[in-house]
Amino acid sequence: LSGLRLSGDRPQFSYRQSSDEPFKSYTYKQVFEIIKEIGSGVVSIGFKPSSETFIGIYSSTS
């Protein structure tokens, strides 16, 4: 959360769909909102917040 507090409107990461497209960026605030949405979705399907529950999220990187 310190990155969000210090750099909220600055880019956290950038990506592009292909090498001939421009980069698109997400700010710390945007990423934090996405994280909250994912967490809310996980809770809504029945998982309970706990320090003993671990959930992995996998994604293609290229």
PDB file of C-alpha atoms in Angstrom, residues 1-60:
ATOM      1  CA  LEU A   1       0.000   0.000   0.000  1.00  0.00           C
ATOM      2  CA  SER A   2       2.964   2.341   0.357  1.00  0.00           C
ATOM      3  CA  GLY A   3       3.396   2.380  -3.441  1.00  0.00           C
ATOM      4  CA  LEU A   4      -0.245   3.368  -3.805  1.00  0.00           C
ATOM      5  CA  ARG A   5       0.119   6.113  -1.204  1.00  0.00           C
ATOM      6  CA  LEU A   6       3.345   7.495  -2.673  1.00  0.00           C
ATOM      7  CA  SER A   7       2.691   7.028  -6.398  1.00  0.00           C
ATOM      8  CA  GLY A   8      -1.095   6.705  -6.816  1.00  0.00           C
ATOM      9  CA  ASP A   9      -1.462   8.382 -10.216  1.00  0.00           C
ATOM     10  CA  ARG A  10       1.889   7.283 -11.612  1.00  0.00           C
ATOM     11  CA  PRO A  11       2.313   4.170 -13.783  1.00  0.00           C
ATOM     12  CA  GLN A  12       2.832   0.885 -11.970  1.00  0.00           C
ATOM     13  CA  PHE A  13       3.324  -1.204 -15.090  1.00  0.00           C
ATOM     14  CA  SER A  14       2.950  -0.977 -18.848  1.00  0.00           C
ATOM     15  CA  TYR A  15       2.153  -3.552 -21.498  1.00  0.00           C
ATOM     16  CA  ARG A  16       1.331  -3.889 -25.164  1.00  0.00           C
ATOM     17  CA  GLN A  17      -0.639  -6.486 -27.061  1.00  0.00           C
ATOM     18  CA  SER A  18       1.962  -6.778 -29.824  1.00  0.00           C
ATOM     19  CA  SER A  19       5.299  -5.252 -30.746  1.00  0.00           C
ATOM     20  CA  ASP A  20       3.726  -2.898 -33.305  1.00  0.00           C
ATOM     21  CA  GLU A  21       1.283  -1.339 -30.809  1.00  0.00           C
ATOM     22  CA  PRO A  22       1.992   1.450 -28.322  1.00  0.00           C
ATOM     23  CA  PHE A  23       2.378   0.636 -24.634  1.00  0.00           C
ATOM     24  CA  LYS A  24      -0.626   1.058 -22.327  1.00  0.00           C
ATOM     25  CA  SER A  25      -0.089   1.767 -18.632  1.00  0.00           C
ATOM     26  CA  TYR A  26      -1.938   1.107 -15.387  1.00  0.00           C
ATOM     27  CA  THR A  27      -1.451   3.458 -12.443  1.00  0.00           C
ATOM     28  CA  TYR A  28      -1.062   2.277  -8.856  1.00  0.00           C
ATOM     29  CA  LYS A  29      -4.660   3.405  -8.191  1.00  0.00           C
ATOM     30  CA  GLN A  30      -6.009   1.443 -11.165  1.00  0.00           C
ATOM     31  CA  VAL A  31      -4.155  -1.713 -10.133  1.00  0.00           C
ATOM     32  CA  PHE A  32      -5.412  -1.354  -6.547  1.00  0.00           C
ATOM     33  CA  GLU A  33      -9.021  -1.141  -7.820  1.00  0.00           C
ATOM     34  CA  ILE A  34      -8.517  -4.279  -9.949  1.00  0.00           C
ATOM     35  CA  ILE A  35      -7.076  -6.121  -6.934  1.00  0.00           C
ATOM     36  CA  LYS A  36     -10.092  -5.139  -4.816  1.00  0.00           C
ATOM     37  CA  GLU A  37     -12.478  -6.349  -7.554  1.00  0.00           C
ATOM     38  CA  ILE A  38     -10.694  -9.704  -7.808  1.00  0.00           C
ATOM     39  CA  GLY A  39     -10.742 -10.087  -4.020  1.00  0.00           C
ATOM     40  CA  SER A  40     -14.445  -9.245  -3.850  1.00  0.00           C
ATOM     41  CA  GLY A  41     -15.162 -11.777  -6.576  1.00  0.00           C
ATOM     42  CA  VAL A  42     -13.255 -14.501  -4.755  1.00  0.00           C
ATOM     43  CA  VAL A  43     -15.152 -13.752  -1.528  1.00  0.00           C
ATOM     44  CA  SER A  44     -18.481 -13.723  -3.418  1.00  0.00           C
ATOM     45  CA  ILE A  45     -17.950 -17.323  -4.604  1.00  0.00           C
ATOM     46  CA  GLY A  46     -17.510 -18.533  -1.051  1.00  0.00           C
ATOM     47  CA  PHE A  47     -13.897 -18.088  -0.011  1.00  0.00           C
ATOM     48  CA  LYS A  48     -13.482 -16.489   3.377  1.00  0.00           C
ATOM     49  CA  PRO A  49     -10.691 -14.016   4.152  1.00  0.00           C
ATOM     50  CA  SER A  50      -8.050 -15.939   6.100  1.00  0.00           C
ATOM     51  CA  SER A  51      -4.310 -16.018   6.563  1.00  0.00           C
ATOM     52  CA  GLU A  52      -4.537 -19.787   5.979  1.00  0.00           C
ATOM     53  CA  THR A  53      -6.182 -19.623   2.541  1.00  0.00           C
ATOM     54  CA  PHE A  54      -3.965 -19.140  -0.500  1.00  0.00           C
ATOM     55  CA  ILE A  55      -5.220 -18.556  -4.033  1.00  0.00           C
ATOM     56  CA  GLY A  56      -2.946 -18.456  -7.066  1.00  0.00           C
ATOM     57  CA  ILE A  57      -3.732 -16.440 -10.175  1.00  0.00           C
ATOM     58  CA  TYR A  58      -1.902 -17.467 -13.330  1.00  0.00           C
ATOM     59  CA  SER A  59      -1.632 -15.534 -16.561  1.00  0.00           C
ATOM     60  CA  SER A  60       0.247 -15.714 -19.814  1.00  0.00           C
TER      61      SER A  60
END
